[in-house]
PDB file of C-alpha atoms in Angstrom:
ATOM      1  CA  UNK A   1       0.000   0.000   0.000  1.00 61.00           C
ATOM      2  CA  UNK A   2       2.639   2.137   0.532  1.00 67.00           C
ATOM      3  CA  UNK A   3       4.573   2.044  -3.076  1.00 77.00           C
ATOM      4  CA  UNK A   4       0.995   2.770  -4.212  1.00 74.00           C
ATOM      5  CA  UNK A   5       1.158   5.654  -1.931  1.00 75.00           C
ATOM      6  CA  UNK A   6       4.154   7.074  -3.493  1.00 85.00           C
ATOM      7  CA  UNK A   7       4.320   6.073  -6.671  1.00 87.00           C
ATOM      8  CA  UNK A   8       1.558   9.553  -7.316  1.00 85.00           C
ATOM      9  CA  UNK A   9       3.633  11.846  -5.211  1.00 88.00           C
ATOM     10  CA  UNK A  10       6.831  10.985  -7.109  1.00 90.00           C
ATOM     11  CA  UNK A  11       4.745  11.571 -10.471  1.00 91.00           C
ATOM     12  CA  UNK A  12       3.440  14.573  -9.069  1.00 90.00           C
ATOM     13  CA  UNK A  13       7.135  15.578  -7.939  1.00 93.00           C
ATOM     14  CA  UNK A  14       7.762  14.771 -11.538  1.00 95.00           C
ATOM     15  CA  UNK A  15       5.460  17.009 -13.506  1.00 95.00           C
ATOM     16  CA  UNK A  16       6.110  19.526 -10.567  1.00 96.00           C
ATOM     17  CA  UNK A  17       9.634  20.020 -10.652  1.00 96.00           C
ATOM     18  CA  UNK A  18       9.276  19.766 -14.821  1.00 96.00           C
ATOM     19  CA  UNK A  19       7.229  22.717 -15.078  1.00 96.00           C
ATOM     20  CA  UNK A  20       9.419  24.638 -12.749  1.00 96.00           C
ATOM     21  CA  UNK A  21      12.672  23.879 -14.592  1.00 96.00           C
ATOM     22  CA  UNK A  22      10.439  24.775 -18.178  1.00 96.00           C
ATOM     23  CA  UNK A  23       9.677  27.969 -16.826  1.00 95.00           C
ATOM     24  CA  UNK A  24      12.962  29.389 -15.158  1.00 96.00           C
ATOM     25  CA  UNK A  25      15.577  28.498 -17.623  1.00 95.00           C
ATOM     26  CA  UNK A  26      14.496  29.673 -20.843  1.00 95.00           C
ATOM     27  CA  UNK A  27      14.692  32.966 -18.514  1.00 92.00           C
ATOM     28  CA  UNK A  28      17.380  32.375 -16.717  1.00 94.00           C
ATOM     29  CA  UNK A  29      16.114  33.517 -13.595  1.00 95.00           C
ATOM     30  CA  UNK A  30      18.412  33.517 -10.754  1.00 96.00           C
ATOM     31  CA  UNK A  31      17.277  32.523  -7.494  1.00 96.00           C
ATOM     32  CA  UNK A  32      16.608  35.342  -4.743  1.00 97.00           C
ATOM     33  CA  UNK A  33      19.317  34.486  -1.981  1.00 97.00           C
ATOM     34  CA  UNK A  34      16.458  36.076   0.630  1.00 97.00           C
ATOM     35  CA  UNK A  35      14.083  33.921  -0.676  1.00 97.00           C
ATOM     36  CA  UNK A  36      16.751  30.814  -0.075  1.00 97.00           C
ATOM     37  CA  UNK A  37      16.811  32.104   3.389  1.00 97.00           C
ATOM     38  CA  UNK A  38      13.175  32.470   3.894  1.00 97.00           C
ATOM     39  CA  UNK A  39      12.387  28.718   2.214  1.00 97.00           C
ATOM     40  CA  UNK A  40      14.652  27.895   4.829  1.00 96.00           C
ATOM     41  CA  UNK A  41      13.486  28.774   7.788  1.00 94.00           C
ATOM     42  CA  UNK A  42       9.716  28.581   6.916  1.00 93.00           C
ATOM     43  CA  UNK A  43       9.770  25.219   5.944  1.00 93.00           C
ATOM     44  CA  UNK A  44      12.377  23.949   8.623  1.00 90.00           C
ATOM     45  CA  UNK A  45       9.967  25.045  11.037  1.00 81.00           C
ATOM     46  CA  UNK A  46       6.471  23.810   8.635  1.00 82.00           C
ATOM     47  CA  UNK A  47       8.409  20.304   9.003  1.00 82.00           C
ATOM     48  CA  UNK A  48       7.824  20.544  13.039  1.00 74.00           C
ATOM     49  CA  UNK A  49       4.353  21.717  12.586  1.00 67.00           C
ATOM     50  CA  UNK A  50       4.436  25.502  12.903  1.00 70.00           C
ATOM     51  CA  UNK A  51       3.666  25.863   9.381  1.00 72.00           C
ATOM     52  CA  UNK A  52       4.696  28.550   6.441  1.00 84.00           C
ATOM     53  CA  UNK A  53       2.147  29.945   4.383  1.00 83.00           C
ATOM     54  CA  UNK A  54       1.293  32.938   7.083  1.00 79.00           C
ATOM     55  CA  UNK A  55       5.138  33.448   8.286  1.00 86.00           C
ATOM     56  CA  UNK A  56       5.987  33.445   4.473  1.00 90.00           C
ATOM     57  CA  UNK A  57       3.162  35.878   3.985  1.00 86.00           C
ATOM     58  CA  UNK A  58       3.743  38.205   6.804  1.00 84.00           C
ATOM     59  CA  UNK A  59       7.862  38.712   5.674  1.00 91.00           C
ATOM     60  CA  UNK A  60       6.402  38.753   1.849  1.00 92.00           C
ATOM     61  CA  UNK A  61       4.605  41.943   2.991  1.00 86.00           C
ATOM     62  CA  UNK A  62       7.051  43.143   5.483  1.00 86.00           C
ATOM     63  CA  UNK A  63       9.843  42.972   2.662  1.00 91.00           C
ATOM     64  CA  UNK A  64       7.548  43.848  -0.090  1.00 90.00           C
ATOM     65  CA  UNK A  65       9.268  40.517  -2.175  1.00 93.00           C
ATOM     66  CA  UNK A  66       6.859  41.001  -4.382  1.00 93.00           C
ATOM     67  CA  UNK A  67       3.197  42.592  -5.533  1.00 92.00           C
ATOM     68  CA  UNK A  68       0.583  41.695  -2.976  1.00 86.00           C
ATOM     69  CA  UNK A  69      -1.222  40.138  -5.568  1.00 84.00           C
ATOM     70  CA  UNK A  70       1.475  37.490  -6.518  1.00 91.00           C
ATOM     71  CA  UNK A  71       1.834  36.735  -2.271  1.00 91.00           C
ATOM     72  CA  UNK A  72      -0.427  33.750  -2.452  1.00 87.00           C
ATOM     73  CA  UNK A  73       0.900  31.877  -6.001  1.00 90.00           C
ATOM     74  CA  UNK A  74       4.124  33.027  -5.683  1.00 95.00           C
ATOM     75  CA  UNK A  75       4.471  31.195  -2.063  1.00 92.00           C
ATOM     76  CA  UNK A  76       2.231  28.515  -2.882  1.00 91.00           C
ATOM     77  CA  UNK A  77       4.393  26.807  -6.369  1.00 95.00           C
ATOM     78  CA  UNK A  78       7.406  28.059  -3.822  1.00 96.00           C
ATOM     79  CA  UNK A  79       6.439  25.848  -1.189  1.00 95.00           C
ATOM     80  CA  UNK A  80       4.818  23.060  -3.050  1.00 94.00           C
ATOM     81  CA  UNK A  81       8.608  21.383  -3.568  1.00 95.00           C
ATOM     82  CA  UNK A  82       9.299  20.970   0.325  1.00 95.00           C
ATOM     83  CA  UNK A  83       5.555  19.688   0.601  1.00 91.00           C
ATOM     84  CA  UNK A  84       6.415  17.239  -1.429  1.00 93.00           C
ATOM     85  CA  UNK A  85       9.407  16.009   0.189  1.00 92.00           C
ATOM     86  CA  UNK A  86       7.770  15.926   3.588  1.00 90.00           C
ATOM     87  CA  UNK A  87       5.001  14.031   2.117  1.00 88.00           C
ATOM     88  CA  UNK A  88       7.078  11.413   1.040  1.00 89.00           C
ATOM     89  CA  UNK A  89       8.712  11.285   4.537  1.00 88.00           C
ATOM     90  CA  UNK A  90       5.717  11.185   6.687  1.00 85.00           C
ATOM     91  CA  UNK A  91       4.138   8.420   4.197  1.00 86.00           C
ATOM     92  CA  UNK A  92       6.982   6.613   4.682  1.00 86.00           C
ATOM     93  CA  UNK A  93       6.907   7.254   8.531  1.00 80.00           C
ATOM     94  CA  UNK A  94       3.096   7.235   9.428  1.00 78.00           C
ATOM     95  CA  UNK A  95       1.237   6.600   6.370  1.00 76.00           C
ATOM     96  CA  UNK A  96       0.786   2.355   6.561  1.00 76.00           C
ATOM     97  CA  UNK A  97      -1.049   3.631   9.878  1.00 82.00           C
ATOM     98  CA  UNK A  98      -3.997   5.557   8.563  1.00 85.00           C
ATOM     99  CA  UNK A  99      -6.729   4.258   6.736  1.00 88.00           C
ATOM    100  CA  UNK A 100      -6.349   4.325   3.079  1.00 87.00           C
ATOM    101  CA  UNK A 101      -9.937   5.289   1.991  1.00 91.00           C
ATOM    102  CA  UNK A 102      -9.179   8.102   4.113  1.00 91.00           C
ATOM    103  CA  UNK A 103      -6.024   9.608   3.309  1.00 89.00           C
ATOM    104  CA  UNK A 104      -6.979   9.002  -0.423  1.00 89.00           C
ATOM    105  CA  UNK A 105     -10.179  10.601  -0.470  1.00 92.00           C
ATOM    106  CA  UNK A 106      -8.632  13.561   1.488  1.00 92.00           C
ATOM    107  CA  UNK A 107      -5.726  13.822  -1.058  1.00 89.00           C
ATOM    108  CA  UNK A 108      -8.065  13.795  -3.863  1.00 90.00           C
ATOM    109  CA  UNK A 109     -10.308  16.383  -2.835  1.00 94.00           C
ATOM    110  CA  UNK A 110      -7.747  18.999  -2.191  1.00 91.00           C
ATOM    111  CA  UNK A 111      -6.528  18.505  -5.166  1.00 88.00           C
ATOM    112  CA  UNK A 112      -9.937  19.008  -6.793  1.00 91.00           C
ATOM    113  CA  UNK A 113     -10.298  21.763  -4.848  1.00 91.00           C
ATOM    114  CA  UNK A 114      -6.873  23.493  -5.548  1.00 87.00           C
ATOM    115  CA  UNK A 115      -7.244  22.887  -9.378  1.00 86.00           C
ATOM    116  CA  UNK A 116     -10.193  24.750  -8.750  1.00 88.00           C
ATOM    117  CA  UNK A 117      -9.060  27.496  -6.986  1.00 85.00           C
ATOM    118  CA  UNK A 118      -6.271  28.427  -8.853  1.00 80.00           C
ATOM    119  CA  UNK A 119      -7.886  30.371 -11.695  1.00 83.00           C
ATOM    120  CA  UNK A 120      -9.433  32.256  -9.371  1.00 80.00           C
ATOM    121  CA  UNK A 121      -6.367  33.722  -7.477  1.00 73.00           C
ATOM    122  CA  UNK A 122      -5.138  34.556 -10.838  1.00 68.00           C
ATOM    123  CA  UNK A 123      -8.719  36.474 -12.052  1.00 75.00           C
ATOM    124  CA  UNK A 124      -9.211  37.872  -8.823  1.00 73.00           C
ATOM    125  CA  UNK A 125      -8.658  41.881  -7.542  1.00 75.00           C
ATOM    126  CA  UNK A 126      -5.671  43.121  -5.484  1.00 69.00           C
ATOM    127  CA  UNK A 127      -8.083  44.058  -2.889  1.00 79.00           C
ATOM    128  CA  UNK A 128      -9.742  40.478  -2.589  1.00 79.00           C
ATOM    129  CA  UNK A 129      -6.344  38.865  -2.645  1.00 73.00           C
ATOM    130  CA  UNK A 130      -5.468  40.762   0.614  1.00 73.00           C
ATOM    131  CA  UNK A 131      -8.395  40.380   2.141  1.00 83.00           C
ATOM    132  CA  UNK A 132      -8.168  36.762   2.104  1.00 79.00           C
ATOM    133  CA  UNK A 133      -4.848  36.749   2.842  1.00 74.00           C
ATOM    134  CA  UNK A 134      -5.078  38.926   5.773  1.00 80.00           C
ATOM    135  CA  UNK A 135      -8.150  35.981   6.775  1.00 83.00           C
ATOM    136  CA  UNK A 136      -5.688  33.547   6.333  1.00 76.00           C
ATOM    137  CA  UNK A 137      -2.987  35.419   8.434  1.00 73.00           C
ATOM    138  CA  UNK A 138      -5.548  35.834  11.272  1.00 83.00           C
ATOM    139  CA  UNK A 139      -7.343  32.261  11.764  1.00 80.00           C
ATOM    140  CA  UNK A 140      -3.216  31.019  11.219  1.00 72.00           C
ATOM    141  CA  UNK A 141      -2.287  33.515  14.440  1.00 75.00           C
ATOM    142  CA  UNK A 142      -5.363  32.372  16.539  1.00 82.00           C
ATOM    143  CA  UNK A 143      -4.366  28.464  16.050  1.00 76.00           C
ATOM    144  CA  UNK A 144      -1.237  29.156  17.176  1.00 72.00           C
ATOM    145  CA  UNK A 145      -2.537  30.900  20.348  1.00 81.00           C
ATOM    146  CA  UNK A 146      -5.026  28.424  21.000  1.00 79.00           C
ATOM    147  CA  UNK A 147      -2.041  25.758  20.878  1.00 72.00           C
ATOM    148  CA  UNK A 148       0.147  27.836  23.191  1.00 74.00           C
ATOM    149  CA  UNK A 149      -2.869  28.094  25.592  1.00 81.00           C
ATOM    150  CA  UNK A 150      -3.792  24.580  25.102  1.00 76.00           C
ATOM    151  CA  UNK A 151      -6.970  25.397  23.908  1.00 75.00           C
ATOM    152  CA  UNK A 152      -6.897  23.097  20.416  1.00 67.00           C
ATOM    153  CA  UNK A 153      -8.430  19.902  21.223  1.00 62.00           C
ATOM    154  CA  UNK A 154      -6.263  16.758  22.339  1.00 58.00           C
ATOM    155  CA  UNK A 155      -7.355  14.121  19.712  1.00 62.00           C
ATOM    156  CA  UNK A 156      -7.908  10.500  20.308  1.00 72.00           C
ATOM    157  CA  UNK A 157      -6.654   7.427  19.370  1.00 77.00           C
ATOM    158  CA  UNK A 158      -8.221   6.471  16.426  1.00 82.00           C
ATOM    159  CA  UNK A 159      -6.663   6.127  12.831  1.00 82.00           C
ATOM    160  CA  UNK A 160      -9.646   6.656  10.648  1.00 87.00           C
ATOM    161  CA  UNK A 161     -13.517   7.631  10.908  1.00 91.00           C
ATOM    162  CA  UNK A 162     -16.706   6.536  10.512  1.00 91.00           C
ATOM    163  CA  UNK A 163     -18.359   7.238   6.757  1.00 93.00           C
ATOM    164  CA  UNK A 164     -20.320  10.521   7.794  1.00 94.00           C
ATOM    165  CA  UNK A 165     -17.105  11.956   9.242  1.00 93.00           C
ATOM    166  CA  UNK A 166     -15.379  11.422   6.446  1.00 95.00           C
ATOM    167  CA  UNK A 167     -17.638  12.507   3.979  1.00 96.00           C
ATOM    168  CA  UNK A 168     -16.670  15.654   6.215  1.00 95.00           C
ATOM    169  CA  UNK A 169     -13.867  15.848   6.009  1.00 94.00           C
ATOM    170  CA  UNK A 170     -13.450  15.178   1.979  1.00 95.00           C
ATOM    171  CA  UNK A 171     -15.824  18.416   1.789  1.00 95.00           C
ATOM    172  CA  UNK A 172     -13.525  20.372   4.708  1.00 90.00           C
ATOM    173  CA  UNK A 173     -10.299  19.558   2.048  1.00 93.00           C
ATOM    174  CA  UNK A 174     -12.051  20.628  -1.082  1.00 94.00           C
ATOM    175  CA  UNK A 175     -12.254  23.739   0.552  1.00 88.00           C
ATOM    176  CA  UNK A 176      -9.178  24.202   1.914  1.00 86.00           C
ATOM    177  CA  UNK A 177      -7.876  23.137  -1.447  1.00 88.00           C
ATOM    178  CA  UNK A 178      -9.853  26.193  -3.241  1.00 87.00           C
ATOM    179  CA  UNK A 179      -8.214  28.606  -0.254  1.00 81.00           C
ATOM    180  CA  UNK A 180      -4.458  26.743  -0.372  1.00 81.00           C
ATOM    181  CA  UNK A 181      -4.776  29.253  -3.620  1.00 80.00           C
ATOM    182  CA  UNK A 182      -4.966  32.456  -1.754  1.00 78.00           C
ATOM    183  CA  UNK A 183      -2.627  31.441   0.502  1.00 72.00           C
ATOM    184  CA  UNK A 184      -4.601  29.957   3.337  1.00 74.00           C
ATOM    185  CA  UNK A 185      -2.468  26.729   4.492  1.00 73.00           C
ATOM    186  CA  UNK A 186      -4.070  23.332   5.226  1.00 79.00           C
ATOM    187  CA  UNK A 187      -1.848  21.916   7.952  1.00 76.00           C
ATOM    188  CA  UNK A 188      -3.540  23.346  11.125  1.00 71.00           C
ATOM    189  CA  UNK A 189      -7.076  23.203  10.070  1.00 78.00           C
ATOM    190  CA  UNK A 190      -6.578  19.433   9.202  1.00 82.00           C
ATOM    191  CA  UNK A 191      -5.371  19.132  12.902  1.00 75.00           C
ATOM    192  CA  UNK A 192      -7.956  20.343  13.916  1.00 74.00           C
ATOM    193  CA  UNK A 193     -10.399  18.586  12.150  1.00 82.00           C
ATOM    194  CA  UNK A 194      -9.100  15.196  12.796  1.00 84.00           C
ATOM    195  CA  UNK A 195      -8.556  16.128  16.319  1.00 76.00           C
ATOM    196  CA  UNK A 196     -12.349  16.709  17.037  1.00 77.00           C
ATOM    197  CA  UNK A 197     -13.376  14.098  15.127  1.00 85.00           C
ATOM    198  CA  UNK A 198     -11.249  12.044  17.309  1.00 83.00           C
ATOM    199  CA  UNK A 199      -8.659  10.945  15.534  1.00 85.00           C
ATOM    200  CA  UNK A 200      -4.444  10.460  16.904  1.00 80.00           C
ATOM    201  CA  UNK A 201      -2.924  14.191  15.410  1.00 73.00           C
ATOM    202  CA  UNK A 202      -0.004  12.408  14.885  1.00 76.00           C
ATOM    203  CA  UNK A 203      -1.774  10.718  11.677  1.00 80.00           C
ATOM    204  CA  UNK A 204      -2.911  13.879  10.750  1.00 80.00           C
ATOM    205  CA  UNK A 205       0.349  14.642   9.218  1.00 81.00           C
ATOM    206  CA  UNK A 206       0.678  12.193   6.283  1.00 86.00           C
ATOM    207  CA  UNK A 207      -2.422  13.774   5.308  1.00 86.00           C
ATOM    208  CA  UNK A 208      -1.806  16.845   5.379  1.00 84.00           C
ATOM    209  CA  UNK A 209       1.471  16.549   4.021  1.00 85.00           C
ATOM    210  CA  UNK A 210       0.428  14.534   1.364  1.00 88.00           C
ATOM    211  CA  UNK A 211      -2.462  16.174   0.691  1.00 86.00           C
ATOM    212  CA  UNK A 212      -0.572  19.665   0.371  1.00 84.00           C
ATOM    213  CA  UNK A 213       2.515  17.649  -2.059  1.00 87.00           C
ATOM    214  CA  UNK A 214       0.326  16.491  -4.554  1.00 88.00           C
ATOM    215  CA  UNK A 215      -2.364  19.426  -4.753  1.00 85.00           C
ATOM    216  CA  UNK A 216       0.754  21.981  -4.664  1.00 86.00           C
ATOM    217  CA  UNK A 217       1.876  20.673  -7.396  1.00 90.00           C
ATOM    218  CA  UNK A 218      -1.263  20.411  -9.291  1.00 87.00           C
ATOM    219  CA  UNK A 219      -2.451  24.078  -8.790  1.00 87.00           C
ATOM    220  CA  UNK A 220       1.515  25.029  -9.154  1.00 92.00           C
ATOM    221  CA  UNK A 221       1.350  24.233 -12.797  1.00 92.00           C
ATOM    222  CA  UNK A 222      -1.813  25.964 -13.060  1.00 88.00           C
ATOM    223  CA  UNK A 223      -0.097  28.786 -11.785  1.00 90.00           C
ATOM    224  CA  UNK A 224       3.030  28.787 -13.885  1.00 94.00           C
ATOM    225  CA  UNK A 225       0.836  28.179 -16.889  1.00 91.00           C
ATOM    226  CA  UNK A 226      -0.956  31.014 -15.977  1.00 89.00           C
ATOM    227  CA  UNK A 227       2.258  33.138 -15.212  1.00 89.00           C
ATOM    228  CA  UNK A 228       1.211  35.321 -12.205  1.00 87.00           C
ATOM    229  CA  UNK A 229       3.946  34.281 -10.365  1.00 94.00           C
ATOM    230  CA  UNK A 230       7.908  35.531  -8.993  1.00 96.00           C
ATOM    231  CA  UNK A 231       9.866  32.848 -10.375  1.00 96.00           C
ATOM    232  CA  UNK A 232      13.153  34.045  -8.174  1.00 97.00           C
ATOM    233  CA  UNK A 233      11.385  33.965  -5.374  1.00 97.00           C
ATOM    234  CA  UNK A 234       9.879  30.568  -5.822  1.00 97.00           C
ATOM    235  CA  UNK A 235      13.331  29.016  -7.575  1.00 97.00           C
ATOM    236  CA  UNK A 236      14.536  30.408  -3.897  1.00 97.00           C
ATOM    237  CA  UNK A 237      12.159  29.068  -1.859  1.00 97.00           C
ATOM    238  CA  UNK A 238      12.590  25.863  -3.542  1.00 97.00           C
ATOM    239  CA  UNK A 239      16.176  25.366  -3.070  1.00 97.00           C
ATOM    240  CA  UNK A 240      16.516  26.547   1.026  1.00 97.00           C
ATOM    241  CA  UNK A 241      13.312  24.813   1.510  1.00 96.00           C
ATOM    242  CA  UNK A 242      13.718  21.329   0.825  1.00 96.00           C
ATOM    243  CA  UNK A 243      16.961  20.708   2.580  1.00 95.00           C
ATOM    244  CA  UNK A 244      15.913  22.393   5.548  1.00 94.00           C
ATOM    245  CA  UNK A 245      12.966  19.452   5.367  1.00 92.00           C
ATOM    246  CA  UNK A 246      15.530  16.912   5.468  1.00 89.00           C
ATOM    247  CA  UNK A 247      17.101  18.481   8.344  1.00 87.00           C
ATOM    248  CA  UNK A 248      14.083  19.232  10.317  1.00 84.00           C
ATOM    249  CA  UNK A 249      12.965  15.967  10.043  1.00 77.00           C
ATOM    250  CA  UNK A 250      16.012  13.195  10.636  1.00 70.00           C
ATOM    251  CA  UNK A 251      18.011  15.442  13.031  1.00 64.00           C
ATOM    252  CA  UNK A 252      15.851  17.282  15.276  1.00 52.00           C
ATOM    253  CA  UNK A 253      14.390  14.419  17.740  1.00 48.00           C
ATOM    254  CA  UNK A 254      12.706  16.821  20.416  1.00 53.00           C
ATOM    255  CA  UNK A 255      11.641  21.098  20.750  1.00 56.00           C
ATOM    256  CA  UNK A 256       9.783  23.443  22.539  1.00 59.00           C
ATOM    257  CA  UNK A 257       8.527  25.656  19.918  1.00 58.00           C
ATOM    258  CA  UNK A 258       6.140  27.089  22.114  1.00 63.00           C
ATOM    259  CA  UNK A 259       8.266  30.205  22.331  1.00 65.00           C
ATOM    260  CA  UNK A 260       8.645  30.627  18.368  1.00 60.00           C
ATOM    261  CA  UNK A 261       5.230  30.050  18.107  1.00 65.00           C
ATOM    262  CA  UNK A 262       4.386  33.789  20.306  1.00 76.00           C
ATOM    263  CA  UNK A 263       6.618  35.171  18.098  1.00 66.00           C
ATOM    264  CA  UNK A 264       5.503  33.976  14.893  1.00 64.00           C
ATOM    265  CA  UNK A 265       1.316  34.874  16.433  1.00 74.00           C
ATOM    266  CA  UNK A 266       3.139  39.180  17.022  1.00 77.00           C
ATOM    267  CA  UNK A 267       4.581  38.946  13.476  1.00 68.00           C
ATOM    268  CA  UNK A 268       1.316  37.386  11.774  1.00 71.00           C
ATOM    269  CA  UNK A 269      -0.711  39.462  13.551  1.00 81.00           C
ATOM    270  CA  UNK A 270       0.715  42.557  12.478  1.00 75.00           C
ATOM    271  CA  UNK A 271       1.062  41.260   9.596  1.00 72.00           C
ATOM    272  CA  UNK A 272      -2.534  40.418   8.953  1.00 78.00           C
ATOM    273  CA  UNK A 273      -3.547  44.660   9.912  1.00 81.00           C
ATOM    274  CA  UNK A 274      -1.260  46.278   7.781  1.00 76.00           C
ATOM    275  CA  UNK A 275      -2.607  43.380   4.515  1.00 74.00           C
ATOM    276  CA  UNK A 276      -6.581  44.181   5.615  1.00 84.00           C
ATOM    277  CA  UNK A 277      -5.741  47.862   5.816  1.00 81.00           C
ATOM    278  CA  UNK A 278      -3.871  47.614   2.396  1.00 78.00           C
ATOM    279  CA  UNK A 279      -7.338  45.688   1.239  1.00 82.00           C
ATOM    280  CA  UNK A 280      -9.538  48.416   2.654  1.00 87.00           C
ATOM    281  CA  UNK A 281      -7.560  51.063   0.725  1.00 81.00           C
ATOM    282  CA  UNK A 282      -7.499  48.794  -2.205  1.00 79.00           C
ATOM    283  CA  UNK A 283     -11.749  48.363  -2.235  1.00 84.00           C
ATOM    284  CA  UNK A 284     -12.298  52.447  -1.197  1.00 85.00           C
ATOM    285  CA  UNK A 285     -10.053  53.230  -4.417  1.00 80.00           C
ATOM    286  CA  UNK A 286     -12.624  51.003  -6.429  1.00 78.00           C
ATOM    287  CA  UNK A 287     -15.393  51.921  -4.970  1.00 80.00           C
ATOM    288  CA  UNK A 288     -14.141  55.547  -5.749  1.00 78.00           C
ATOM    289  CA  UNK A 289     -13.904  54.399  -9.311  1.00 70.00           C
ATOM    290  CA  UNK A 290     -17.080  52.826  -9.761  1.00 64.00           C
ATOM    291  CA  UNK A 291     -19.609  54.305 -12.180  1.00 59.00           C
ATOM    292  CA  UNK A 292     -21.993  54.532  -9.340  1.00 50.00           C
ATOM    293  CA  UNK A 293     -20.050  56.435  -6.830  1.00 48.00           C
ATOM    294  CA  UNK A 294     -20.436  59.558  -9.362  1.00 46.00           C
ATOM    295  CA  UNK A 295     -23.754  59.379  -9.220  1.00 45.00           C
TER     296      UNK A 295
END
């Protein structure tokens, strides 16, 4: 079950890694060094649990790497490579444990849902793309308070769920797939999910993991196609990400990140007003456009 597991992430790393190499050498592009360092970190830390969409997002926008518009692609095809590779390693590590219907179905859907989603990002305004973004930033920053405060629920023991719950659950990853798109991770929702539906969080991880390697890669190639992307930053993202995966994952046996969470909730937070404010702006300026508002 396990080589059957695997054999569509390495496909998917395949066509992933294809269009990435397609699309940055014909223009040479040169990966961002700060982007290298950012991959790093984000994705050392996304390994342990912490995640990277909303720290990536919040030093996008500090920095001003790139357009606001081009946050949630540009991260998203950046930090589809390192999903993949920790996909493959917690398959290998927890996958034989959860049941396959499950972790299928719940691949599957995201994907759905993030093939879905893509087009949208790509058609939608400035304005909406910070607004959701800034959403993202702000349910991201209240998970990781309610884990500090050990407010998230505990779990349980089992390693898959009756049919209603996950009938549930496929619907709760189609959606996340559709938001992975604007920059909205899946990791800590999934937690959360199985963890009140009573499942061990420990086996939430090959799902979301593998969940987030092969519909990254799916709505990556949407978005290269597509083209509204910074291919330095994600060639940079790329190549500090993944081994700082490999690191986070063999070496480190134990941490308290308990600390770097508070730090990462001040940083997101902030993060999250000055994106909404840069939204609110962003809609009054249309509005001020509008036909209407001559009227």
């Amino acid at each position: 079950m396990l080589i059957a597991l695997l054999i569509p992430l390495g496909f998917a790393a395949l066509l992933y890694f294809g269009a990435v190499l397609l699309a940055a050498i014909p223009q040479r592009t040169v990966p961002a060094p700060e982007a290298m360092l950012l991959g790093a970190v984000t994705n050392f830390f996304d390994t342990l649990g912490i995640g990277s969409m909303a720290p990536t997002a919040a030093w996008m926008k500090f920095r001003r790497m790139v357009p606001d518009r081009l946050i949630p692609s540009t991260m998203l095809v950046g930090h589809s490579g390192p999903s993949i590779v920790q996909a493959i390693i917690f398959m290998i590590l927890l996958g034989v444990e959860v049941d396959p219907v499950l972790l299928v179905g719940c691949i599957a859907a995201l994907l759905g849902g993030a093939l879905v989603g893509a087009p949208l990002v790509a058609r939608a305004e400035v304005w909406l793309v910070q607004a959701v973004v800034a959403l993202g930033l702000l349910i991201a920053a209240t998970i990781f308070v309610m884990i500090n405060l050990h407010l998230m629920p505990g779990g349980g023991t089992a390693s898959t769920l009756p049919l209603p719950w996950m009938l549930l659950a496929f619907a709760v990853n189609f959606t996340l797939g559709i938001l992975v798109n604007f920059g909205i991770g899946n990791y800590a929702p999934t937690l959360i999910m199985f963890s009140l539906m009573g499942m061990d969080p420990r086996f939430a991880f090959p799902v979301m993991a593998g969940s987030a390697g092969i519909a990254g890669a799916g709505a990556s190639i949407s978005h290269i196609r597509i083209g509204e992307i910074d291919l330095r930053v994600v060639t940079g993202i790329i190549l500090g990400g993944i081994p700082a995966v490999f690191v986070a994952a063999f070496l480190v046996k134990s941490m308290d990140v308990a600390v770097l969470r508070w730090l990462v909730v001040a940083v997101v937070y902030y993060a999250a007003l000055v994106m909404a404010r840069s939204a609110l702006v962003g809609l009054r300026a249309r509005s001020a456009r509008s036909p209407l508002s001559a009227t």
